[in-house]
Amino acid sequence: MAQDVKYKKIIKEIMGPEAKERGFKIVSGRTLLLTKTIAIFQRKKEGKSQSFYITEDLLREGKLYLDCNGRIEATFDRDDEESFRKSIEQFNDYMMAKGYAFLDEQIR
């Protein structure tokens, strides 16, 4: 459980400011049989709702996914916070380069 809190803090630190500027709020996800949604980014704009997710694969330890306009995969070591941080930075880079523009276009 403490690990989850640390993960959410890292996600908020790295992705939070830009997401907030674009109207997204970060909410907690839930654990299913094979996956754990670590963070859900949600916004309501022009009467429409949008979201994207960061999910951990519980079957393949150390696999993270960013689900936006496609699925981006990153690998991290569960015993190494820095590798998790680098995965989230990779997701943030993707969102800055393509993801947010895609979502903005879809909302129009």
PDB file of N, CA and C in Angstrom:
ATOM      1  N   MET A   1       0.823  -1.198   0.000  1.00  0.00           N
ATOM      2  CA  MET A   1       0.000   0.000   0.000  1.00  0.00           C
ATOM      3  C   MET A   1       0.866   1.261   0.000  1.00  0.00           C
ATOM      4  N   ALA A   2       1.935   1.254   0.796  1.00  0.00           N
ATOM      5  CA  ALA A   2       2.830   2.409   0.845  1.00  0.00           C
ATOM      6  C   ALA A   2       3.453   2.665  -0.520  1.00  0.00           C
ATOM      7  N   GLN A   3       3.737   1.587  -1.249  1.00  0.00           N
ATOM      8  CA  GLN A   3       4.298   1.708  -2.597  1.00  0.00           C
ATOM      9  C   GLN A   3       3.328   2.452  -3.512  1.00  0.00           C
ATOM     10  N   ASP A   4       2.031   2.132  -3.417  1.00  0.00           N
ATOM     11  CA  ASP A   4       1.023   2.792  -4.244  1.00  0.00           C
ATOM     12  C   ASP A   4       0.985   4.294  -3.974  1.00  0.00           C
ATOM     13  N   VAL A   5       1.083   4.673  -2.708  1.00  0.00           N
ATOM     14  CA  VAL A   5       1.079   6.089  -2.342  1.00  0.00           C
ATOM     15  C   VAL A   5       2.296   6.783  -2.954  1.00  0.00           C
ATOM     16  N   LYS A   6       3.440   6.117  -2.897  1.00  0.00           N
ATOM     17  CA  LYS A   6       4.662   6.675  -3.473  1.00  0.00           C
ATOM     18  C   LYS A   6       4.509   6.825  -4.994  1.00  0.00           C
ATOM     19  N   TYR A   7       3.937   5.820  -5.644  1.00  0.00           N
ATOM     20  CA  TYR A   7       3.727   5.878  -7.093  1.00  0.00           C
ATOM     21  C   TYR A   7       2.815   7.046  -7.460  1.00  0.00           C
ATOM     22  N   LYS A   8       1.731   7.211  -6.738  1.00  0.00           N
ATOM     23  CA  LYS A   8       0.793   8.297  -7.030  1.00  0.00           C
ATOM     24  C   LYS A   8       1.460   9.655  -6.829  1.00  0.00           C
ATOM     25  N   LYS A   9       2.295   9.762  -5.809  1.00  0.00           N
ATOM     26  CA  LYS A   9       3.002  11.016  -5.560  1.00  0.00           C
ATOM     27  C   LYS A   9       3.941  11.341  -6.724  1.00  0.00           C
ATOM     28  N   ILE A  10       4.646  10.346  -7.220  1.00  0.00           N
ATOM     29  CA  ILE A  10       5.557  10.546  -8.356  1.00  0.00           C
ATOM     30  C   ILE A  10       4.774  10.957  -9.597  1.00  0.00           C
ATOM     31  N   ILE A  11       3.655  10.306  -9.851  1.00  0.00           N
ATOM     32  CA  ILE A  11       2.826  10.647 -11.013  1.00  0.00           C
ATOM     33  C   ILE A  11       2.337  12.088 -10.903  1.00  0.00           C
ATOM     34  N   LYS A  12       1.851  12.474  -9.727  1.00  0.00           N
ATOM     35  CA  LYS A  12       1.374  13.855  -9.535  1.00  0.00           C
ATOM     36  C   LYS A  12       2.503  14.853  -9.714  1.00  0.00           C
ATOM     37  N   GLU A  13       3.670  14.523  -9.230  1.00  0.00           N
ATOM     38  CA  GLU A  13       4.823  15.412  -9.344  1.00  0.00           C
ATOM     39  C   GLU A  13       5.234  15.611 -10.802  1.00  0.00           C
ATOM     40  N   ILE A  14       5.302  14.523 -11.561  1.00  0.00           N
ATOM     41  CA  ILE A  14       5.805  14.600 -12.936  1.00  0.00           C
ATOM     42  C   ILE A  14       4.720  15.030 -13.925  1.00  0.00           C
ATOM     43  N   MET A  15       3.551  14.455 -13.822  1.00  0.00           N
ATOM     44  CA  MET A  15       2.507  14.708 -14.824  1.00  0.00           C
ATOM     45  C   MET A  15       1.435  15.690 -14.354  1.00  0.00           C
ATOM     46  N   GLY A  16       1.350  15.900 -13.060  1.00  0.00           N
ATOM     47  CA  GLY A  16       0.279  16.711 -12.495  1.00  0.00           C
ATOM     48  C   GLY A  16       0.187  18.145 -12.983  1.00  0.00           C
ATOM     49  N   PRO A  17       1.284  18.913 -12.979  1.00  0.00           N
ATOM     50  CA  PRO A  17       1.172  20.322 -13.369  1.00  0.00           C
ATOM     51  C   PRO A  17       0.628  20.524 -14.788  1.00  0.00           C
ATOM     52  N   GLU A  18       1.151  19.793 -15.744  1.00  0.00           N
ATOM     53  CA  GLU A  18       0.676  19.943 -17.133  1.00  0.00           C
ATOM     54  C   GLU A  18      -0.750  19.451 -17.279  1.00  0.00           C
ATOM     55  N   ALA A  19      -1.060  18.326 -16.637  1.00  0.00           N
ATOM     56  CA  ALA A  19      -2.423  17.789 -16.709  1.00  0.00           C
ATOM     57  C   ALA A  19      -3.418  18.785 -16.113  1.00  0.00           C
ATOM     58  N   LYS A  20      -3.066  19.367 -14.979  1.00  0.00           N
ATOM     59  CA  LYS A  20      -3.948  20.331 -14.322  1.00  0.00           C
ATOM     60  C   LYS A  20      -4.167  21.549 -15.208  1.00  0.00           C
ATOM     61  N   GLU A  21      -3.097  22.022 -15.829  1.00  0.00           N
ATOM     62  CA  GLU A  21      -3.197  23.179 -16.717  1.00  0.00           C
ATOM     63  C   GLU A  21      -4.164  22.911 -17.874  1.00  0.00           C
ATOM     64  N   ARG A  22      -4.262  21.663 -18.272  1.00  0.00           N
ATOM     65  CA  ARG A  22      -5.145  21.287 -19.379  1.00  0.00           C
ATOM     66  C   ARG A  22      -6.524  20.826 -18.899  1.00  0.00           C
ATOM     67  N   GLY A  23      -6.778  20.993 -17.597  1.00  0.00           N
ATOM     68  CA  GLY A  23      -8.106  20.710 -17.062  1.00  0.00           C
ATOM     69  C   GLY A  23      -8.313  19.302 -16.527  1.00  0.00           C
ATOM     70  N   PHE A  24      -7.258  18.511 -16.426  1.00  0.00           N
ATOM     71  CA  PHE A  24      -7.386  17.140 -15.933  1.00  0.00           C
ATOM     72  C   PHE A  24      -7.200  17.083 -14.422  1.00  0.00           C
ATOM     73  N   LYS A  25      -7.985  16.256 -13.775  1.00  0.00           N
ATOM     74  CA  LYS A  25      -7.823  15.934 -12.362  1.00  0.00           C
ATOM     75  C   LYS A  25      -7.336  14.495 -12.291  1.00  0.00           C
ATOM     76  N   ILE A  26      -6.490  14.215 -11.315  1.00  0.00           N
ATOM     77  CA  ILE A  26      -5.986  12.856 -11.141  1.00  0.00           C
ATOM     78  C   ILE A  26      -6.793  12.197 -10.030  1.00  0.00           C
ATOM     79  N   VAL A  27      -7.382  11.055 -10.359  1.00  0.00           N
ATOM     80  CA  VAL A  27      -8.135  10.293  -9.365  1.00  0.00           C
ATOM     81  C   VAL A  27      -7.537   8.897  -9.261  1.00  0.00           C
ATOM     82  N   SER A  28      -7.824   8.254  -8.155  1.00  0.00           N
ATOM     83  CA  SER A  28      -7.316   6.902  -7.939  1.00  0.00           C
ATOM     84  C   SER A  28      -8.071   5.902  -8.795  1.00  0.00           C
ATOM     85  N   GLY A  29      -7.355   4.873  -9.155  1.00  0.00           N
ATOM     86  CA  GLY A  29      -7.963   3.798  -9.923  1.00  0.00           C
ATOM     87  C   GLY A  29      -8.351   2.655  -9.018  1.00  0.00           C
ATOM     88  N   ARG A  30      -8.501   1.505  -9.629  1.00  0.00           N
ATOM     89  CA  ARG A  30      -8.854   0.333  -8.835  1.00  0.00           C
ATOM     90  C   ARG A  30      -8.077  -0.870  -9.335  1.00  0.00           C
ATOM     91  N   THR A  31      -8.020  -1.878  -8.480  1.00  0.00           N
ATOM     92  CA  THR A  31      -7.324  -3.100  -8.813  1.00  0.00           C
ATOM     93  C   THR A  31      -8.322  -4.124  -9.321  1.00  0.00           C
ATOM     94  N   LEU A  32      -8.010  -4.684 -10.461  1.00  0.00           N
ATOM     95  CA  LEU A  32      -8.811  -5.765 -11.024  1.00  0.00           C
ATOM     96  C   LEU A  32      -8.012  -7.055 -10.890  1.00  0.00           C
ATOM     97  N   LEU A  33      -8.452  -8.085 -11.539  1.00  0.00           N
ATOM     98  CA  LEU A  33      -7.788  -9.374 -11.417  1.00  0.00           C
ATOM     99  C   LEU A  33      -6.344  -9.340 -11.947  1.00  0.00           C
ATOM    100  N   LEU A  34      -6.147  -8.732 -13.110  1.00  0.00           N
ATOM    101  CA  LEU A  34      -4.828  -8.767 -13.743  1.00  0.00           C
ATOM    102  C   LEU A  34      -4.151  -7.405 -13.860  1.00  0.00           C
ATOM    103  N   THR A  35      -4.869  -6.339 -13.532  1.00  0.00           N
ATOM    104  CA  THR A  35      -4.307  -4.998 -13.661  1.00  0.00           C
ATOM    105  C   THR A  35      -4.664  -4.139 -12.455  1.00  0.00           C
ATOM    106  N   LYS A  36      -3.844  -3.121 -12.266  1.00  0.00           N
ATOM    107  CA  LYS A  36      -4.125  -2.118 -11.234  1.00  0.00           C
ATOM    108  C   LYS A  36      -4.017  -0.755 -11.910  1.00  0.00           C
ATOM    109  N   THR A  37      -5.100  -0.010 -11.932  1.00  0.00           N
ATOM    110  CA  THR A  37      -5.055   1.335 -12.473  1.00  0.00           C
ATOM    111  C   THR A  37      -4.492   2.245 -11.384  1.00  0.00           C
ATOM    112  N   ILE A  38      -3.306   2.770 -11.613  1.00  0.00           N
ATOM    113  CA  ILE A  38      -2.624   3.583 -10.619  1.00  0.00           C
ATOM    114  C   ILE A  38      -3.179   4.998 -10.611  1.00  0.00           C
ATOM    115  N   ALA A  39      -3.462   5.542 -11.797  1.00  0.00           N
ATOM    116  CA  ALA A  39      -3.974   6.910 -11.886  1.00  0.00           C
ATOM    117  C   ALA A  39      -4.897   7.037 -13.086  1.00  0.00           C
ATOM    118  N   ILE A  40      -5.970   7.763 -12.883  1.00  0.00           N
ATOM    119  CA  ILE A  40      -6.894   8.112 -13.957  1.00  0.00           C
ATOM    120  C   ILE A  40      -6.887   9.636 -14.047  1.00  0.00           C
ATOM    121  N   PHE A  41      -6.645  10.145 -15.227  1.00  0.00           N
ATOM    122  CA  PHE A  41      -6.683  11.579 -15.474  1.00  0.00           C
ATOM    123  C   PHE A  41      -8.015  11.870 -16.158  1.00  0.00           C
ATOM    124  N   GLN A  42      -8.839  12.716 -15.549  1.00  0.00           N
ATOM    125  CA  GLN A  42     -10.174  12.996 -16.086  1.00  0.00           C
ATOM    126  C   GLN A  42     -10.376  14.489 -16.248  1.00  0.00           C
ATOM    127  N   ARG A  43     -11.141  14.847 -17.286  1.00  0.00           N
ATOM    128  CA  ARG A  43     -11.560  16.234 -17.426  1.00  0.00           C
ATOM    129  C   ARG A  43     -12.917  16.286 -18.103  1.00  0.00           C
ATOM    130  N   LYS A  44     -13.566  17.382 -17.874  1.00  0.00           N
ATOM    131  CA  LYS A  44     -14.824  17.675 -18.546  1.00  0.00           C
ATOM    132  C   LYS A  44     -14.607  19.003 -19.250  1.00  0.00           C
ATOM    133  N   LYS A  45     -14.834  19.014 -20.558  1.00  0.00           N
ATOM    134  CA  LYS A  45     -14.597  20.211 -21.352  1.00  0.00           C
ATOM    135  C   LYS A  45     -15.688  20.299 -22.403  1.00  0.00           C
ATOM    136  N   GLU A  46     -16.281  21.460 -22.496  1.00  0.00           N
ATOM    137  CA  GLU A  46     -17.344  21.680 -23.477  1.00  0.00           C
ATOM    138  C   GLU A  46     -18.436  20.622 -23.355  1.00  0.00           C
ATOM    139  N   GLY A  47     -18.736  20.238 -22.114  1.00  0.00           N
ATOM    140  CA  GLY A  47     -19.799  19.266 -21.857  1.00  0.00           C
ATOM    141  C   GLY A  47     -19.434  17.822 -22.149  1.00  0.00           C
ATOM    142  N   LYS A  48     -18.179  17.571 -22.499  1.00  0.00           N
ATOM    143  CA  LYS A  48     -17.738  16.206 -22.803  1.00  0.00           C
ATOM    144  C   LYS A  48     -16.693  15.761 -21.788  1.00  0.00           C
ATOM    145  N   SER A  49     -16.698  14.468 -21.494  1.00  0.00           N
ATOM    146  CA  SER A  49     -15.722  13.904 -20.556  1.00  0.00           C
ATOM    147  C   SER A  49     -14.620  13.180 -21.318  1.00  0.00           C
ATOM    148  N   GLN A  50     -13.418  13.288 -20.793  1.00  0.00           N
ATOM    149  CA  GLN A  50     -12.276  12.576 -21.361  1.00  0.00           C
ATOM    150  C   GLN A  50     -11.433  12.032 -20.227  1.00  0.00           C
ATOM    151  N   SER A  51     -10.697  10.974 -20.541  1.00  0.00           N
ATOM    152  CA  SER A  51      -9.782  10.431 -19.547  1.00  0.00           C
ATOM    153  C   SER A  51      -8.664   9.656 -20.226  1.00  0.00           C
ATOM    154  N   PHE A  52      -7.566   9.527 -19.501  1.00  0.00           N
ATOM    155  CA  PHE A  52      -6.496   8.601 -19.883  1.00  0.00           C
ATOM    156  C   PHE A  52      -5.969   7.984 -18.598  1.00  0.00           C
ATOM    157  N   TYR A  53      -5.284   6.849 -18.721  1.00  0.00           N
ATOM    158  CA  TYR A  53      -4.972   6.005 -17.574  1.00  0.00           C
ATOM    159  C   TYR A  53      -3.513   5.597 -17.544  1.00  0.00           C
ATOM    160  N   ILE A  54      -3.021   5.349 -16.326  1.00  0.00           N
ATOM    161  CA  ILE A  54      -1.749   4.659 -16.122  1.00  0.00           C
ATOM    162  C   ILE A  54      -2.088   3.395 -15.350  1.00  0.00           C
ATOM    163  N   THR A  55      -1.729   2.267 -15.941  1.00  0.00           N
ATOM    164  CA  THR A  55      -2.108   0.965 -15.400  1.00  0.00           C
ATOM    165  C   THR A  55      -0.876   0.096 -15.222  1.00  0.00           C
ATOM    166  N   GLU A  56      -0.864  -0.662 -14.138  1.00  0.00           N
ATOM    167  CA  GLU A  56       0.199  -1.638 -13.907  1.00  0.00           C
ATOM    168  C   GLU A  56      -0.339  -3.026 -14.224  1.00  0.00           C
ATOM    169  N   ASP A  57       0.442  -3.796 -14.956  1.00  0.00           N
ATOM    170  CA  ASP A  57       0.092  -5.176 -15.283  1.00  0.00           C
ATOM    171  C   ASP A  57       0.517  -6.057 -14.118  1.00  0.00           C
ATOM    172  N   LEU A  58      -0.423  -6.693 -13.450  1.00  0.00           N
ATOM    173  CA  LEU A  58      -0.103  -7.521 -12.285  1.00  0.00           C
ATOM    174  C   LEU A  58       0.389  -8.908 -12.671  1.00  0.00           C
ATOM    175  N   LEU A  59       0.133  -9.304 -13.893  1.00  0.00           N
ATOM    176  CA  LEU A  59       0.590 -10.603 -14.375  1.00  0.00           C
ATOM    177  C   LEU A  59       2.064 -10.539 -14.795  1.00  0.00           C
ATOM    178  N   ARG A  60       2.419  -9.448 -15.439  1.00  0.00           N
ATOM    179  CA  ARG A  60       3.810  -9.250 -15.877  1.00  0.00           C
ATOM    180  C   ARG A  60       4.414  -8.137 -15.025  1.00  0.00           C
ATOM    181  N   GLU A  61       4.992  -8.509 -13.920  1.00  0.00           N
ATOM    182  CA  GLU A  61       5.518  -7.547 -12.964  1.00  0.00           C
ATOM    183  C   GLU A  61       6.486  -6.571 -13.627  1.00  0.00           C
ATOM    184  N   GLY A  62       6.302  -5.304 -13.302  1.00  0.00           N
ATOM    185  CA  GLY A  62       7.182  -4.277 -13.837  1.00  0.00           C
ATOM    186  C   GLY A  62       6.733  -3.694 -15.157  1.00  0.00           C
ATOM    187  N   LYS A  63       5.527  -4.007 -15.604  1.00  0.00           N
ATOM    188  CA  LYS A  63       5.001  -3.448 -16.848  1.00  0.00           C
ATOM    189  C   LYS A  63       3.968  -2.385 -16.512  1.00  0.00           C
ATOM    190  N   LEU A  64       4.147  -1.212 -17.098  1.00  0.00           N
ATOM    191  CA  LEU A  64       3.196  -0.117 -16.970  1.00  0.00           C
ATOM    192  C   LEU A  64       2.662   0.226 -18.338  1.00  0.00           C
ATOM    193  N   TYR A  65       1.436   0.721 -18.371  1.00  0.00           N
ATOM    194  CA  TYR A  65       0.819   1.142 -19.627  1.00  0.00           C
ATOM    195  C   TYR A  65       0.213   2.518 -19.463  1.00  0.00           C
ATOM    196  N   LEU A  66       0.357   3.324 -20.484  1.00  0.00           N
ATOM    197  CA  LEU A  66      -0.357   4.581 -20.607  1.00  0.00           C
ATOM    198  C   LEU A  66      -1.385   4.353 -21.697  1.00  0.00           C
ATOM    199  N   ASP A  67      -2.645   4.474 -21.350  1.00  0.00           N
ATOM    200  CA  ASP A  67      -3.720   4.318 -22.329  1.00  0.00           C
ATOM    201  C   ASP A  67      -4.306   5.685 -22.619  1.00  0.00           C
ATOM    202  N   CYS A  68      -4.054   6.158 -23.842  1.00  0.00           N
ATOM    203  CA  CYS A  68      -4.593   7.439 -24.286  1.00  0.00           C
ATOM    204  C   CYS A  68      -5.195   7.189 -25.663  1.00  0.00           C
ATOM    205  N   ASN A  69      -4.506   7.582 -26.725  1.00  0.00           N
ATOM    206  CA  ASN A  69      -4.994   7.286 -28.071  1.00  0.00           C
ATOM    207  C   ASN A  69      -4.388   5.992 -28.604  1.00  0.00           C
ATOM    208  N   GLY A  70      -3.683   5.329 -27.777  1.00  0.00           N
ATOM    209  CA  GLY A  70      -3.072   4.042 -28.043  1.00  0.00           C
ATOM    210  C   GLY A  70      -2.500   3.573 -26.728  1.00  0.00           C
ATOM    211  N   ARG A  71      -1.816   2.471 -26.740  1.00  0.00           N
ATOM    212  CA  ARG A  71      -1.222   1.958 -25.504  1.00  0.00           C
ATOM    213  C   ARG A  71       0.286   2.071 -25.606  1.00  0.00           C
ATOM    214  N   ILE A  72       0.865   2.804 -24.673  1.00  0.00           N
ATOM    215  CA  ILE A  72       2.306   2.962 -24.586  1.00  0.00           C
ATOM    216  C   ILE A  72       2.769   2.098 -23.408  1.00  0.00           C
ATOM    217  N   GLU A  73       3.832   1.349 -23.600  1.00  0.00           N
ATOM    218  CA  GLU A  73       4.322   0.442 -22.563  1.00  0.00           C
ATOM    219  C   GLU A  73       5.667   0.921 -22.040  1.00  0.00           C
ATOM    220  N   ALA A  74       5.867   0.766 -20.745  1.00  0.00           N
ATOM    221  CA  ALA A  74       7.158   1.048 -20.120  1.00  0.00           C
ATOM    222  C   ALA A  74       7.445  -0.061 -19.111  1.00  0.00           C
ATOM    223  N   THR A  75       8.708  -0.283 -18.848  1.00  0.00           N
ATOM    224  CA  THR A  75       9.112  -1.315 -17.909  1.00  0.00           C
ATOM    225  C   THR A  75       9.867  -0.666 -16.750  1.00  0.00           C
ATOM    226  N   PHE A  76       9.598  -1.155 -15.551  1.00  0.00           N
ATOM    227  CA  PHE A  76      10.303  -0.642 -14.381  1.00  0.00           C
ATOM    228  C   PHE A  76      10.605  -1.787 -13.428  1.00  0.00           C
ATOM    229  N   ASP A  77      11.529  -1.529 -12.536  1.00  0.00           N
ATOM    230  CA  ASP A  77      11.898  -2.497 -11.507  1.00  0.00           C
ATOM    231  C   ASP A  77      11.162  -2.106 -10.230  1.00  0.00           C
ATOM    232  N   ARG A  78      10.350  -3.024  -9.698  1.00  0.00           N
ATOM    233  CA  ARG A  78       9.528  -2.708  -8.531  1.00  0.00           C
ATOM    234  C   ARG A  78      10.356  -2.317  -7.313  1.00  0.00           C
ATOM    235  N   ASP A  79      11.609  -2.676  -7.298  1.00  0.00           N
ATOM    236  CA  ASP A  79      12.469  -2.341  -6.164  1.00  0.00           C
ATOM    237  C   ASP A  79      13.278  -1.068  -6.394  1.00  0.00           C
ATOM    238  N   ASP A  80      13.025  -0.397  -7.511  1.00  0.00           N
ATOM    239  CA  ASP A  80      13.813   0.780  -7.867  1.00  0.00           C
ATOM    240  C   ASP A  80      12.886   1.939  -8.224  1.00  0.00           C
ATOM    241  N   GLU A  81      12.766   2.881  -7.313  1.00  0.00           N
ATOM    242  CA  GLU A  81      11.883   4.031  -7.532  1.00  0.00           C
ATOM    243  C   GLU A  81      12.298   4.836  -8.757  1.00  0.00           C
ATOM    244  N   GLU A  82      13.599   4.936  -8.993  1.00  0.00           N
ATOM    245  CA  GLU A  82      14.087   5.732 -10.125  1.00  0.00           C
ATOM    246  C   GLU A  82      13.612   5.158 -11.462  1.00  0.00           C
ATOM    247  N   SER A  83      13.539   3.848 -11.595  1.00  0.00           N
ATOM    248  CA  SER A  83      13.066   3.263 -12.857  1.00  0.00           C
ATOM    249  C   SER A  83      11.572   3.545 -13.045  1.00  0.00           C
ATOM    250  N   PHE A  84      10.802   3.580 -11.959  1.00  0.00           N
ATOM    251  CA  PHE A  84       9.386   3.953 -12.059  1.00  0.00           C
ATOM    252  C   PHE A  84       9.283   5.411 -12.501  1.00  0.00           C
ATOM    253  N   ARG A  85      10.083   6.256 -11.899  1.00  0.00           N
ATOM    254  CA  ARG A  85      10.089   7.682 -12.240  1.00  0.00           C
ATOM    255  C   ARG A  85      10.396   7.885 -13.730  1.00  0.00           C
ATOM    256  N   LYS A  86      11.385   7.141 -14.248  1.00  0.00           N
ATOM    257  CA  LYS A  86      11.738   7.259 -15.670  1.00  0.00           C
ATOM    258  C   LYS A  86      10.587   6.800 -16.570  1.00  0.00           C
ATOM    259  N   SER A  87       9.855   5.785 -16.154  1.00  0.00           N
ATOM    260  CA  SER A  87       8.697   5.325 -16.924  1.00  0.00           C
ATOM    261  C   SER A  87       7.636   6.419 -16.986  1.00  0.00           C
ATOM    262  N   ILE A  88       7.382   7.067 -15.858  1.00  0.00           N
ATOM    263  CA  ILE A  88       6.381   8.136 -15.821  1.00  0.00           C
ATOM    264  C   ILE A  88       6.856   9.338 -16.636  1.00  0.00           C
ATOM    265  N   GLU A  89       8.138   9.630 -16.611  1.00  0.00           N
ATOM    266  CA  GLU A  89       8.684  10.709 -17.447  1.00  0.00           C
ATOM    267  C   GLU A  89       8.490  10.382 -18.926  1.00  0.00           C
ATOM    268  N   GLN A  90       8.671   9.120 -19.290  1.00  0.00           N
ATOM    269  CA  GLN A  90       8.444   8.685 -20.668  1.00  0.00           C
ATOM    270  C   GLN A  90       6.974   8.919 -21.052  1.00  0.00           C
ATOM    271  N   PHE A  91       6.051   8.569 -20.158  1.00  0.00           N
ATOM    272  CA  PHE A  91       4.629   8.800 -20.423  1.00  0.00           C
ATOM    273  C   PHE A  91       4.337  10.295 -20.553  1.00  0.00           C
ATOM    274  N   ASN A  92       4.939  11.093 -19.680  1.00  0.00           N
ATOM    275  CA  ASN A  92       4.723  12.540 -19.733  1.00  0.00           C
ATOM    276  C   ASN A  92       5.238  13.116 -21.053  1.00  0.00           C
ATOM    277  N   ASP A  93       6.411  12.652 -21.481  1.00  0.00           N
ATOM    278  CA  ASP A  93       6.958  13.102 -22.768  1.00  0.00           C
ATOM    279  C   ASP A  93       6.003  12.772 -23.904  1.00  0.00           C
ATOM    280  N   TYR A  94       5.425  11.576 -23.873  1.00  0.00           N
ATOM    281  CA  TYR A  94       4.471  11.190 -24.908  1.00  0.00           C
ATOM    282  C   TYR A  94       3.247  12.106 -24.888  1.00  0.00           C
ATOM    283  N   MET A  95       2.720  12.343 -23.692  1.00  0.00           N
ATOM    284  CA  MET A  95       1.530  13.196 -23.586  1.00  0.00           C
ATOM    285  C   MET A  95       1.824  14.599 -24.095  1.00  0.00           C
ATOM    286  N   MET A  96       2.999  15.121 -23.781  1.00  0.00           N
ATOM    287  CA  MET A  96       3.370  16.465 -24.236  1.00  0.00           C
ATOM    288  C   MET A  96       3.536  16.507 -25.756  1.00  0.00           C
ATOM    289  N   ALA A  97       4.111  15.463 -26.328  1.00  0.00           N
ATOM    290  CA  ALA A  97       4.371  15.440 -27.765  1.00  0.00           C
ATOM    291  C   ALA A  97       3.133  15.122 -28.585  1.00  0.00           C
ATOM    292  N   LYS A  98       2.286  14.192 -28.113  1.00  0.00           N
ATOM    293  CA  LYS A  98       1.166  13.727 -28.943  1.00  0.00           C
ATOM    294  C   LYS A  98      -0.164  13.610 -28.201  1.00  0.00           C
ATOM    295  N   GLY A  99      -0.132  13.119 -26.975  1.00  0.00           N
ATOM    296  CA  GLY A  99      -1.358  12.754 -26.273  1.00  0.00           C
ATOM    297  C   GLY A  99      -2.323  13.896 -26.025  1.00  0.00           C
ATOM    298  N   TYR A 100      -1.820  15.001 -25.477  1.00  0.00           N
ATOM    299  CA  TYR A 100      -2.719  16.119 -25.186  1.00  0.00           C
ATOM    300  C   TYR A 100      -3.300  16.719 -26.474  1.00  0.00           C
ATOM    301  N   ALA A 101      -2.483  16.806 -27.518  1.00  0.00           N
ATOM    302  CA  ALA A 101      -2.983  17.328 -28.797  1.00  0.00           C
ATOM    303  C   ALA A 101      -4.083  16.420 -29.340  1.00  0.00           C
ATOM    304  N   PHE A 102      -3.894  15.115 -29.229  1.00  0.00           N
ATOM    305  CA  PHE A 102      -4.920  14.170 -29.670  1.00  0.00           C
ATOM    306  C   PHE A 102      -6.212  14.383 -28.889  1.00  0.00           C
ATOM    307  N   LEU A 103      -6.108  14.483 -27.583  1.00  0.00           N
ATOM    308  CA  LEU A 103      -7.307  14.661 -26.748  1.00  0.00           C
ATOM    309  C   LEU A 103      -7.999  15.984 -27.047  1.00  0.00           C
ATOM    310  N   ASP A 104      -7.207  17.054 -27.232  1.00  0.00           N
ATOM    311  CA  ASP A 104      -7.797  18.353 -27.576  1.00  0.00           C
ATOM    312  C   ASP A 104      -8.544  18.279 -28.904  1.00  0.00           C
ATOM    313  N   GLU A 105      -7.960  17.582 -29.861  1.00  0.00           N
ATOM    314  CA  GLU A 105      -8.606  17.424 -31.173  1.00  0.00           C
ATOM    315  C   GLU A 105      -9.900  16.614 -31.052  1.00  0.00           C
ATOM    316  N   GLN A 106      -9.881  15.566 -30.253  1.00  0.00           N
ATOM    317  CA  GLN A 106     -11.053  14.712 -30.090  1.00  0.00           C
ATOM    318  C   GLN A 106     -12.212  15.432 -29.420  1.00  0.00           C
ATOM    319  N   ILE A 107     -11.932  16.373 -28.567  1.00  0.00           N
ATOM    320  CA  ILE A 107     -12.992  17.068 -27.835  1.00  0.00           C
ATOM    321  C   ILE A 107     -13.733  18.067 -28.718  1.00  0.00           C
ATOM    322  N   ARG A 108     -13.109  18.474 -29.819  1.00  0.00           N
ATOM    323  CA  ARG A 108     -13.747  19.452 -30.722  1.00  0.00           C
ATOM    324  C   ARG A 108     -14.845  18.828 -31.537  1.00  0.00           C
TER     325      ARG A 108
END
